[in-house]
Coordinates of C-alpha atoms and ligand atoms in Angstrom, one line a residue:
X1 CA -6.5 -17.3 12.9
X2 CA -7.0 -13.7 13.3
X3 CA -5.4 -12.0 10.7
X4 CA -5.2 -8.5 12.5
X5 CA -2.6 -10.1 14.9
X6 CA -0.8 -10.5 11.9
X7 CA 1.3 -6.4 11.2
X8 CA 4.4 -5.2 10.1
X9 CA 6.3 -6.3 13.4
X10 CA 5.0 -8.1 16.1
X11 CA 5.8 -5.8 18.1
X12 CA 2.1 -5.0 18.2
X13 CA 1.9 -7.7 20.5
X14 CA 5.0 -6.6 22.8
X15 CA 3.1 -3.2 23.1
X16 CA -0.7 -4.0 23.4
X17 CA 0.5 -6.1 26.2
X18 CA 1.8 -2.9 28.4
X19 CA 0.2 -0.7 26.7
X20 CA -1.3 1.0 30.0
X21 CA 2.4 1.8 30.4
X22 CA 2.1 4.6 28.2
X23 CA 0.8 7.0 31.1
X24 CA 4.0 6.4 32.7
X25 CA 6.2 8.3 30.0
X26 CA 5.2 11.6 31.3
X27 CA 6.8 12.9 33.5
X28 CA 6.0 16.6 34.9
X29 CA 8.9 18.6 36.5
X30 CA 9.3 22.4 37.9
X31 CA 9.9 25.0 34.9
X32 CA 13.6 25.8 33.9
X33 CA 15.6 27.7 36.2
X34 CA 15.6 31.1 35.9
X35 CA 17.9 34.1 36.9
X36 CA 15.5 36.4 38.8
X37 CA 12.5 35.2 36.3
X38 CA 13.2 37.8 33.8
X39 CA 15.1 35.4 31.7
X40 CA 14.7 31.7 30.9
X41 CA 17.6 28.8 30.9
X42 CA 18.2 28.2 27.1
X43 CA 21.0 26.2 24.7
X44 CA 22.9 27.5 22.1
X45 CA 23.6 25.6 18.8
X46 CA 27.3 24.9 19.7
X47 CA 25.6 23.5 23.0
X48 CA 26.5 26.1 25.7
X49 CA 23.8 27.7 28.0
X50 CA 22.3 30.8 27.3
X51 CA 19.9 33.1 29.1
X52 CA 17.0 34.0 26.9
X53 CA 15.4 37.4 28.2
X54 CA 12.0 37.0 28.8
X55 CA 10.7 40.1 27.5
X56 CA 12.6 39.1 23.8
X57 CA 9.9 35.7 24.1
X58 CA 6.9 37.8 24.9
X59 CA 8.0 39.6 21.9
X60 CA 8.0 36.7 19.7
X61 CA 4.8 35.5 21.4
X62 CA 3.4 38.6 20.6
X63 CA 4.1 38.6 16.9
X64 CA 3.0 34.7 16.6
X65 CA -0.5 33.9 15.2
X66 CA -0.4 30.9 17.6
X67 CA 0.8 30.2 21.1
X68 CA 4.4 30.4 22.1
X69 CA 4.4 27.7 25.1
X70 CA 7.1 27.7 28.2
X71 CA 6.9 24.9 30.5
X72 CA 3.8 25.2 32.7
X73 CA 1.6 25.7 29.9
X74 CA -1.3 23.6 29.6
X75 CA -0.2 22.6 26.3
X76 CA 2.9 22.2 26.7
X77 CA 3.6 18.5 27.7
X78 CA 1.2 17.1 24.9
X79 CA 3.3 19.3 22.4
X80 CA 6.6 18.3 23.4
X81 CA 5.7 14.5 23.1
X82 CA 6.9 13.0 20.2
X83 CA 6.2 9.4 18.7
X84 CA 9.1 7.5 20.7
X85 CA 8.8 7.1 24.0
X86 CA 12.0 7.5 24.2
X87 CA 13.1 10.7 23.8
X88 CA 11.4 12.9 27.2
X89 CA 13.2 16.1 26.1
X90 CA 12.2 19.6 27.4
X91 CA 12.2 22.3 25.3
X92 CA 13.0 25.9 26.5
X93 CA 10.3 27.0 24.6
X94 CA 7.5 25.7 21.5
X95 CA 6.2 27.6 19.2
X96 CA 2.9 26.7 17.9
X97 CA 2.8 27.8 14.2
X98 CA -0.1 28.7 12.3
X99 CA 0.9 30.0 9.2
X100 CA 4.1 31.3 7.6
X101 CA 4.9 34.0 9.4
X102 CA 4.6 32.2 12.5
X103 CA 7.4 29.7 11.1
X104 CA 9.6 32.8 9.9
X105 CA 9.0 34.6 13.3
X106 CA 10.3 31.6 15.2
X107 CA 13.3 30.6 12.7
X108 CA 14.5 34.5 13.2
X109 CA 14.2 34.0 16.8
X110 CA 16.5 30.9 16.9
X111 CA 19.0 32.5 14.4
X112 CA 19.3 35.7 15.9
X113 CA 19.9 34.1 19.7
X114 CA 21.9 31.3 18.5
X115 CA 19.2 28.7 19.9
X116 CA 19.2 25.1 19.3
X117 CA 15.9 24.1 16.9
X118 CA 14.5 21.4 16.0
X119 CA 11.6 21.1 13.6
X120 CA 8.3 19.3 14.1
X121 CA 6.3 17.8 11.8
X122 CA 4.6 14.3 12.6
X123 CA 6.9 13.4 15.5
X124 CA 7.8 10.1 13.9
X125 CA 11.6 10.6 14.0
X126 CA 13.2 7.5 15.0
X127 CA 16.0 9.4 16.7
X128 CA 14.0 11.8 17.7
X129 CA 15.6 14.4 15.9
X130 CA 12.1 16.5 16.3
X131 CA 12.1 16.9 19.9
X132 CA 15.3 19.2 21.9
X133 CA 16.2 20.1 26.0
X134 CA 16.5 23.5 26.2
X135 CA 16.4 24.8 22.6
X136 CA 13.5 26.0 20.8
X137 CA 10.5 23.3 19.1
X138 CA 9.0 24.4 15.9
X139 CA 5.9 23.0 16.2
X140 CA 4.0 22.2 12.8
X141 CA 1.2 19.8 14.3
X142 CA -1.5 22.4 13.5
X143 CA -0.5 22.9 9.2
X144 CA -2.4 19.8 8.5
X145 CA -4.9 21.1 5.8
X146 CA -4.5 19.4 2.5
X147 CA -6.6 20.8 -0.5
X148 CA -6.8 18.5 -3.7
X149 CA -6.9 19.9 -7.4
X150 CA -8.7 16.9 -9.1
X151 CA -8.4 19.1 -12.7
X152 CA -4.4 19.1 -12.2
X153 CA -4.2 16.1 -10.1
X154 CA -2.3 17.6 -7.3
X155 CA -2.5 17.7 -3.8
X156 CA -1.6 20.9 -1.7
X157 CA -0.5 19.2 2.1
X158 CA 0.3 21.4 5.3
X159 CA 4.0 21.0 6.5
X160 CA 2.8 19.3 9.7
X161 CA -0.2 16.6 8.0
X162 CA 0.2 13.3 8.3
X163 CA 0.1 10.3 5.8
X164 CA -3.5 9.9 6.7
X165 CA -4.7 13.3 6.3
X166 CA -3.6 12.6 2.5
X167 CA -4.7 9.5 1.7
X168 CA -8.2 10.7 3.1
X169 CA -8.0 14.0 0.8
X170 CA -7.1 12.3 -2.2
X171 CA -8.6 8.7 -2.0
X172 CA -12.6 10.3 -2.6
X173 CA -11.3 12.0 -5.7
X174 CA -9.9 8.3 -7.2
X175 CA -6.6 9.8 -6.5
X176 CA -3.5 8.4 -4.9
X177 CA 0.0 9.2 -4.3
X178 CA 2.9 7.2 -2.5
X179 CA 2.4 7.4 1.5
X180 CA 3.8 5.5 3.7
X181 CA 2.8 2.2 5.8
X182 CA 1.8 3.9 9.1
X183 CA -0.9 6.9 8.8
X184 CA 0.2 8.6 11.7
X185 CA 3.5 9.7 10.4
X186 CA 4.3 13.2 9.2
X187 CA 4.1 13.9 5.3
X188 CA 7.2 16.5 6.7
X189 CA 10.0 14.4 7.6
X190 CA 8.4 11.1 6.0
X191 CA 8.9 13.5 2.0
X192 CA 12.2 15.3 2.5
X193 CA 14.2 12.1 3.5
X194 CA 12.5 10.3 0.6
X195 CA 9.4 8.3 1.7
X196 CA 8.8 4.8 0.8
X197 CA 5.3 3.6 0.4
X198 CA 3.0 0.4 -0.8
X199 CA 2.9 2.4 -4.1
X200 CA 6.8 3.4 -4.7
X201 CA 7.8 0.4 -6.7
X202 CA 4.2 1.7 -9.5
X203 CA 4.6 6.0 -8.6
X204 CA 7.7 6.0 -7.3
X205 CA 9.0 7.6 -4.0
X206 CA 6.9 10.6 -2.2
X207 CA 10.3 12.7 -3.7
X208 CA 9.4 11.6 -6.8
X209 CA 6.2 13.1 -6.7
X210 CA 7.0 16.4 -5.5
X211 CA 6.2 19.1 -7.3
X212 CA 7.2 22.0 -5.7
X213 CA 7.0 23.3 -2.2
X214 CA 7.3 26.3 0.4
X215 CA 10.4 26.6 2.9
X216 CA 11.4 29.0 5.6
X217 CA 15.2 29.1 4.9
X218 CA 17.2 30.3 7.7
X219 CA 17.2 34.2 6.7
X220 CA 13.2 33.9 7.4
X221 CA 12.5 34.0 4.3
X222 CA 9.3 32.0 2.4
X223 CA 10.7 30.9 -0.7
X224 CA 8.6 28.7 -3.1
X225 CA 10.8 26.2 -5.0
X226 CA 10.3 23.8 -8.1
X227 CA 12.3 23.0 -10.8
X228 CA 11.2 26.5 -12.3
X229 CA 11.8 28.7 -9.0
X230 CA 15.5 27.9 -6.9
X231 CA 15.5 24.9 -8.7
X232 CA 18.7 23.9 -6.4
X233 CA 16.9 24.4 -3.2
X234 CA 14.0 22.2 -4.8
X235 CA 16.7 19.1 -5.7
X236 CA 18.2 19.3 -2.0
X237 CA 15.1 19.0 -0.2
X238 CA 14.1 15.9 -2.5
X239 CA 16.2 13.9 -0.2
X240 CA 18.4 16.3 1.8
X241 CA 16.0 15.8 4.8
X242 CA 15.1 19.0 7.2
X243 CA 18.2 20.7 6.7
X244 CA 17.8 23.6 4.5
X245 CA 14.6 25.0 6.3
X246 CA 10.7 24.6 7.4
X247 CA 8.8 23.4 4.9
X248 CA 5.3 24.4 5.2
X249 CA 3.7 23.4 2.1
X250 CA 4.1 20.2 -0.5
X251 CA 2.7 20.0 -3.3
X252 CA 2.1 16.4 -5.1
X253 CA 1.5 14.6 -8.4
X254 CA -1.9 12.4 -7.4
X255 CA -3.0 9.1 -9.6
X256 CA -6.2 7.8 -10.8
X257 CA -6.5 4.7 -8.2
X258 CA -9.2 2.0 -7.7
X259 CA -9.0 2.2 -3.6
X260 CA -10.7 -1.6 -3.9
X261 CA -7.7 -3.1 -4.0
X262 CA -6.0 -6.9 -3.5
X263 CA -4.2 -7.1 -0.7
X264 CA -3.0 -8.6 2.5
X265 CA -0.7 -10.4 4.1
X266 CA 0.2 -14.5 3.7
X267 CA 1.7 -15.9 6.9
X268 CA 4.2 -19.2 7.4
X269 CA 5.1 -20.6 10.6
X270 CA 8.8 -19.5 10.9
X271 CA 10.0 -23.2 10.0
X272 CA 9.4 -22.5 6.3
X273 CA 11.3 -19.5 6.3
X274 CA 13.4 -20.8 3.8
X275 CA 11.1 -22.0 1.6
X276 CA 9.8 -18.4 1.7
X277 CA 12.4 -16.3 1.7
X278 CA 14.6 -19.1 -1.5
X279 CA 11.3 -17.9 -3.6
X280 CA 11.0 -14.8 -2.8
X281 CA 14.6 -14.2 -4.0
X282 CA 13.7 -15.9 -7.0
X283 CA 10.5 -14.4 -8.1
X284 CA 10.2 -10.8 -6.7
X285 CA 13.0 -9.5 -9.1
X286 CA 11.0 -9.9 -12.0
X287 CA 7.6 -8.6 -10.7
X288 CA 5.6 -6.0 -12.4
X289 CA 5.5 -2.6 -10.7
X290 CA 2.3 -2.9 -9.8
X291 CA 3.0 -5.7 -7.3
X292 CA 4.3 -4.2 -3.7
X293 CA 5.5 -6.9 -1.7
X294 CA 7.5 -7.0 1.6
X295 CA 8.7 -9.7 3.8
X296 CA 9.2 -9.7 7.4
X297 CA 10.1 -12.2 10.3
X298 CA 8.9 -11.6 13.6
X299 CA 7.6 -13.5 16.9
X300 CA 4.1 -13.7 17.8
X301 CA 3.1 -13.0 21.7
X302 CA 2.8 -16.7 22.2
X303 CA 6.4 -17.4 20.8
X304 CA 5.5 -18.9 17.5
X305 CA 8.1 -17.7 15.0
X306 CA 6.4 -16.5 11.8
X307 CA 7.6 -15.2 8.2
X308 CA 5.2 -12.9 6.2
X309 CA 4.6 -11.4 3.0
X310 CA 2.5 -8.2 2.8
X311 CA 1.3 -7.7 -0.8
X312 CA -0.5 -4.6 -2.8
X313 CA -1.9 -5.2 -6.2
X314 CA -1.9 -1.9 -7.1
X315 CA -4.1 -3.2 -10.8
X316 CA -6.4 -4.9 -12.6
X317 CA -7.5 -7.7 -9.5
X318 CA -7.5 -10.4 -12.2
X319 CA -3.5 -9.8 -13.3
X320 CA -2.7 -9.6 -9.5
X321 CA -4.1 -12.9 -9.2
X322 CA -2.2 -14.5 -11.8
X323 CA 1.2 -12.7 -10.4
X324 CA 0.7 -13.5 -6.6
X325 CA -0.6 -16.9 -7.6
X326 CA 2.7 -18.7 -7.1
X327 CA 3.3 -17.1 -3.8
X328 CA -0.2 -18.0 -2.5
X329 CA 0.5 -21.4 -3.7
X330 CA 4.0 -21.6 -1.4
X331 CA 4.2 -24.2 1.5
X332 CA 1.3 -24.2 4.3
X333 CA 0.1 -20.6 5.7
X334 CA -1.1 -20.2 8.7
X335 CA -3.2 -17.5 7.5
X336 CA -3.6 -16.2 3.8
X337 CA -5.7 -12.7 4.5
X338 CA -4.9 -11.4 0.8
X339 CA -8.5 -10.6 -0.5
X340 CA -10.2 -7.3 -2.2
X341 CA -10.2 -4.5 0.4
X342 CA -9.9 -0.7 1.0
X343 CA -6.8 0.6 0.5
X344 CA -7.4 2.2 3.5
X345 CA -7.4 -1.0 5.8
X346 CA -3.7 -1.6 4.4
X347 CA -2.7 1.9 5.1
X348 CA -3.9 2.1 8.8
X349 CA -3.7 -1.8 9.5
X350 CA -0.2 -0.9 11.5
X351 CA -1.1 2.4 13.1
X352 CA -2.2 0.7 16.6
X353 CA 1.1 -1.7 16.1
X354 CA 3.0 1.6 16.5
X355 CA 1.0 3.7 18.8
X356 CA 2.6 6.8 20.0
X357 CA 4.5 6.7 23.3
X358 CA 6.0 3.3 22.4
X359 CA 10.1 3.0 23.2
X360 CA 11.8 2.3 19.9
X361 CA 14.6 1.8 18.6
X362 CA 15.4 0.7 14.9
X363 CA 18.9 -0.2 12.6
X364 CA 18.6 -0.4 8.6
X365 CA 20.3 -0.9 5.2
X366 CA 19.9 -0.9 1.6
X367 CA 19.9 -4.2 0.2
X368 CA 21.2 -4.5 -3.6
X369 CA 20.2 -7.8 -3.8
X370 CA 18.5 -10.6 -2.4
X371 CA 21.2 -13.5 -2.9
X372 CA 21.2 -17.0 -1.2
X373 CA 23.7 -15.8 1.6
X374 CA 21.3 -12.9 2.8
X375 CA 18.5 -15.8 2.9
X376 CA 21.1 -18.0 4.8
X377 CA 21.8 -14.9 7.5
X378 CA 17.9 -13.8 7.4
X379 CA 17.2 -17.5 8.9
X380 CA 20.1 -17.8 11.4
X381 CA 20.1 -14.8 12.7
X382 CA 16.3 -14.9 13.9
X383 CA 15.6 -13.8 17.1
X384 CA 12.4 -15.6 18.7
X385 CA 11.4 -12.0 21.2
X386 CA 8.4 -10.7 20.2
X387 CA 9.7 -6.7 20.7
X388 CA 11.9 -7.1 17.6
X389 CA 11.6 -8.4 14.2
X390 CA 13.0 -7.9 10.8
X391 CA 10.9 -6.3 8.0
X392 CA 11.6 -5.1 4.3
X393 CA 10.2 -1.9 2.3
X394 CA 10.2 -3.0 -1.4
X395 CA 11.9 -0.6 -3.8
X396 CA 12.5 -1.4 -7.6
X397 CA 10.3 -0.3 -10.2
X398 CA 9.8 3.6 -10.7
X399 CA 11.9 4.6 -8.0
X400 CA 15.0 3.0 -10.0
X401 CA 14.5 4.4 -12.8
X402 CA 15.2 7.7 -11.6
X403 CA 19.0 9.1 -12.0
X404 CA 21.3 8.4 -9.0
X405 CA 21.7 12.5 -8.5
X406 CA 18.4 13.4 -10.7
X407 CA 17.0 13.8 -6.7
X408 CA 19.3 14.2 -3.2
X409 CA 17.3 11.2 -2.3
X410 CA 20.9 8.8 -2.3
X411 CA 20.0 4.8 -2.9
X412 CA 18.0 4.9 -6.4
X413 CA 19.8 1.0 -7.0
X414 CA 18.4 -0.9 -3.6
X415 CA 15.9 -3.8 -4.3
X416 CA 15.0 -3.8 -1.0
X417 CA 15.3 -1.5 2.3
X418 CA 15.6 -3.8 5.1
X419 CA 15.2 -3.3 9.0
X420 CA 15.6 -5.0 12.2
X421 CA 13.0 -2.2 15.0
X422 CA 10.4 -2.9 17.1
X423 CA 8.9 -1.6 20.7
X424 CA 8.3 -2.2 24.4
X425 CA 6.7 0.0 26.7
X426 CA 8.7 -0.7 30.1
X427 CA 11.9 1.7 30.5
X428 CA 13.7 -0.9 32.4
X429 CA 13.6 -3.1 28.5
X430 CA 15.7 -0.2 27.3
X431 CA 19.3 -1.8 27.1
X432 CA 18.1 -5.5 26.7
X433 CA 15.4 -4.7 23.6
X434 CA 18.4 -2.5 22.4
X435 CA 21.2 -5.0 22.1
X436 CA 18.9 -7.6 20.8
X437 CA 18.0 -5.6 18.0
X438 CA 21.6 -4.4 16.9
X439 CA 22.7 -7.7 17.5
X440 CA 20.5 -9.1 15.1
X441 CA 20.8 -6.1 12.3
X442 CA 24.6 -6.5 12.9
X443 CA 24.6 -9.9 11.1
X444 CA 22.8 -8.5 8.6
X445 CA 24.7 -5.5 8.0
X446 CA 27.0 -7.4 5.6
X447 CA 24.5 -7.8 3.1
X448 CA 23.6 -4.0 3.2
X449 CA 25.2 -0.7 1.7
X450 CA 24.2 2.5 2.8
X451 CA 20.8 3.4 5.2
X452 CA 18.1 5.2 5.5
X453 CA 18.4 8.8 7.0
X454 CA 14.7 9.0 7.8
X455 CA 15.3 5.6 10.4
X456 CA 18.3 5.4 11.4
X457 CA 20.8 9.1 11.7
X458 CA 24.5 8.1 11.7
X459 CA 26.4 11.7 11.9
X460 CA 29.9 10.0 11.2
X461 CA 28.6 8.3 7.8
X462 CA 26.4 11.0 6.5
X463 CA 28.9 12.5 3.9
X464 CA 29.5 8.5 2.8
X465 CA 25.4 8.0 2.6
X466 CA 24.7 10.2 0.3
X467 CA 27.6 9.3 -2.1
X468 CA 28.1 11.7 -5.1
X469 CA 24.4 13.7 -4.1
X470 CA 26.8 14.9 -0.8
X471 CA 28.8 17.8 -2.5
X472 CA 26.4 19.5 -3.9
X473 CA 24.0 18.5 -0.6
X474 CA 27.0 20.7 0.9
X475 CA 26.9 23.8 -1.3
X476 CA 23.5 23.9 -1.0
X477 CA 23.4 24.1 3.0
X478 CA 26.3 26.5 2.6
X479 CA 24.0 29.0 0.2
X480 CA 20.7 28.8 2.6
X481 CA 22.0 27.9 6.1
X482 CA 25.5 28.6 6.3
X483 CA 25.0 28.8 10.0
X484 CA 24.1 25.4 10.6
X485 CA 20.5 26.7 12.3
X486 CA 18.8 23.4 10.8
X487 CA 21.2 20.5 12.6
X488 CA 18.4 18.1 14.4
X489 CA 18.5 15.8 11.5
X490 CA 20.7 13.8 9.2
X491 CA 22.9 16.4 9.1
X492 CA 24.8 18.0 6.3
X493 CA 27.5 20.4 7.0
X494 CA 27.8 23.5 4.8
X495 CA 30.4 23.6 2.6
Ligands
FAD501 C1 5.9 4.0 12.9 C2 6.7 4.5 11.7 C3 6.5 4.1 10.4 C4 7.2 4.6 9.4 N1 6.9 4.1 8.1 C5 7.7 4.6 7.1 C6 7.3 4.3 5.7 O1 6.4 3.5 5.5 N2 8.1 4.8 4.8 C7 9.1 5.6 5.0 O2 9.8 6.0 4.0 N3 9.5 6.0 6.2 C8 8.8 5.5 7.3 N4 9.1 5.9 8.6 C9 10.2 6.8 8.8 C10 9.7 8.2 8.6 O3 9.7 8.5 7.3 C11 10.6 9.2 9.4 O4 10.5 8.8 10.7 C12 10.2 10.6 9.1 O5 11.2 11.4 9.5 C13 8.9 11.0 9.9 O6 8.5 12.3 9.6 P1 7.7 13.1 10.7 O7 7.4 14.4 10.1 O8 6.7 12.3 11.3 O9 8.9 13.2 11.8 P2 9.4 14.4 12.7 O10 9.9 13.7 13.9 O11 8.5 15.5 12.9 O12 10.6 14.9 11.9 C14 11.7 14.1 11.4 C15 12.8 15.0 10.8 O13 12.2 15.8 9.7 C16 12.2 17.2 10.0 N5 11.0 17.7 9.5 C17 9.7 17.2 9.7 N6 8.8 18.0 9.1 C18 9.5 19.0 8.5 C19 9.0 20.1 7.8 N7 7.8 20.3 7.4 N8 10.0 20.9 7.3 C20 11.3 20.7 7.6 N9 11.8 19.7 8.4 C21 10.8 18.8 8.8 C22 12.5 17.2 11.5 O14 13.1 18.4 11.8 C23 13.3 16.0 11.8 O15 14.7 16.3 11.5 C24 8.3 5.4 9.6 C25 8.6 5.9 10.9 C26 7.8 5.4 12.0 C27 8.2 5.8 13.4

């Protein structure tokens, strides 16, 4: 059986299938209205229309290093495109940023005209938090330069990179840090809501491993924070998501890492699911940290239910052996594809899975622990429909073993993050795909606390999600963006 069928969701099959759908998502309409074309049609942050003058956006484009793009431009389109298909939303106006100044040039610009912004990094926003009608797009897509200090073991990564552009840096050095599972997703939002990787549970979370970075608050000003410079600031955006400014540089801790590593994925047909999953219960708790391991149940193009284990030996080959030997030994795979490979093939093995342009949507929680009664739901509530399928991001290991409010960054006690997502490429799926997915996540939901900001946005539960981290969360927002300028993610209201 070929193995590469074999990714985080099969949804990879749902998707390939229509794939030549994707053309369809664009869509290419007149320019904004405009009152005698000396001003342009834009939204304010409370949501009301304004008129923005044109000669204040030639001003603005005239003090950018890069392009400030109106509808029309030949850029335009490709820019406002984000990961889900989606979210077709027109901006009044992107600005292509270059630098710092660009960034500060176009945050003034929203605050002093009141203008609905949303931030851009790698697009990947589930929501589509990234992306706004009528308001003003920061566009990051160009900062992707990451420069790697092998002698301090840190990597310097652009505000709009992606998880590949650092892997590639840092992996020719012997260096690693935690990245997540698809390499196409922004370092940007993927860090400041936390980022979980197939190294947290050995290095911890990406917040874990930042060491200090550079933000464009709302005043427009570049601030550098650590825990030695606006130490606050620096704790908020470990966690706090994009709400208390641009950032335009990370710096991270990097690893020595053999990129030869033991890996793959073991699949079941879906029949011994709870031979599986009764196991995996058992045995993951006590796993080293070295050991990355997630679980997922999903339905192959042909209809055949599977469950899978995805596992990273992050060590010695010879003492993952030994650890995953039980697993491997488990009922009768279909396919066993764990062997020594590049990290690199586990790190990109999903990226076609969850090309851009494919219509998502995506419901999670943080699972404490994996008792018989979640096992008991995870089998009856299975949906055989190959655009949806349940799958787990292993935590435990360093990222528990940092304090509950040592970061912003809110569920330090989960095992497990689980999540019920997938894709389809024909608009008309929409509502169908939709309720079939938070169908299935709603049985689940029992056995969850709390969610993940950086998949799922809940405005209403916000305050709740991040539990005792939210008051100061508050302050914080209140010091640097009392305004509210930075509301296009999970947001926090200033205090
Ligand atoms: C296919 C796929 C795979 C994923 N895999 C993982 C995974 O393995 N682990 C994991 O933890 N999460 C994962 N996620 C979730 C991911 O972390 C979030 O979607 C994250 O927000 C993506 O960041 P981005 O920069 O690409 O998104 P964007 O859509 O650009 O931004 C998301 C949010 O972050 C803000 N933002 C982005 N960059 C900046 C910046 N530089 N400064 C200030 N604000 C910024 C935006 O304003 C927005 O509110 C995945 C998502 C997808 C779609």
């Amino acid at each position: 059986m070929d193995r590469r069928k074999f990714c985080r969701t099969a949804i990879a099959a749902g998707v390939a299938a229509s794939y030549p759908l994707l053309s369809a998502c664009s869509r290419s309409e007149p320019p904004l209205a405009t009152s005698a074309n000396t001003s342009l049609r834009g939204i304010s942050l409370d949501g009301a229309e304004i008129e923005l003058e044109k000669a204040a956006i030639k001003e603005l484009g005239d003090a950018m290093t890069g392009p400030v793009m109106l509808s029309g431009h030949p850029d335009y389109d490709g820019a406002r495109k984000i990961w889900n298909g989606m979210h077709d939303r027109r901006p009044a106006l992107i600005a292509r940023c270059l630098n710092d100044q660009d960034v500060s040039n176009a945050v003034t610009f929203a605050r002093e005209h009141q203008l609905l912004v949303a931030v851009r990094g790698g697009g990947h926003s589930w929501p589509g938090k990234s992306v706004c009608d009528d308001g003003l797009m920061i566009d990051l897509s160009q900062l992707t330069d990451v420069a790697v200090d092998t002698d301090k073991r840190r990597a310097h990564v652009g505000g709009g990179a992606l998880l590949g552009h650092l892997d590639q840096a840092s992996l020719p050095h012997g260096l690693v840090t935690t990245a997540g599972v698809v390499s196409h997703t922004g370092v940007g939002g993927f860090t400041l809501g936390g980022g979980y990787g197939r190294l947290n549970r050995k290095h911890g979370l990406a917040v874990d491993n930042l060491r200090s970075a550079r933000i464009i608050t709302a005043d427009g000003r570049v601030r550098n924070v650590s825990v030695d410079e606006s130490a606050d600031l620096f704790w908020a955006v470990r966690g706090g998501g994009g709400n208390f400014g641009v950032v335009t540089q990370f710096e991270f801790e990097l690893y020595p890492f053999d990129r030869n590593v033991l890996s793959g994925t073991i699949v079941w047909p879906i029949e011994q699911a709870r031979d599986v999953l009764e196991f995996y219960a058992e045995w993951s708790p006590g796993l080293s940290d070295n050991l990355y391991t997630g679980p997922m149940m999903a339905t192959m193009p042909d209809g055949t239910g599977v469950v899978m284990v995805e596992v990273v030996c992050a060590a010695d080959p010879a003492a993952g052996e030994k650890e995953m030997a039980p697993l491997r030994a488990l009922g009768t795979p279909m396919d066993d594809g764990i062997k020594m490979q590049d990290y690199t093939v586990m790190q990109t093995q999903e990226d076609a899975a969850f090309a851009h342009g494919v219509r998502s949507y995506a419901k999670n929680g943080m699972v404490k622990e994996w008792t018989q009664a979640l096992v008991d739901t995870m089998i009856e509530s299975f949906v055989f429909d190959p655009r949806m399928a349940m799958f787990t991001h292993t935590a435990g290991g360093a990222m528990n073993r940092v304090g509950d409010v040592d970061t912003a960054f809110p569920h330090r006690n989960a095992q497990t993050m689980l999540s019920v997502g997938g894709g389809w490429m024909d608009p008309e799926m929409d509502a169908e795909a939709m309720a079939v997915g938070r169908d299935w996540f709603s049985k689940l939901a029992p056995f969850t606390g709390g969610y993940y900001d950086n998949i799922q946005s809940n405005p209403e539960t916000v305050s709740s999600n991040y539990g005792p981290a939210y008051e100061r969360l508050a302050k914080i927002k209140a010091q640097y963006d009392a305004g509210n300028l930075f509301r296009l993610n999970s947001n926090i209201k200033p205090a």
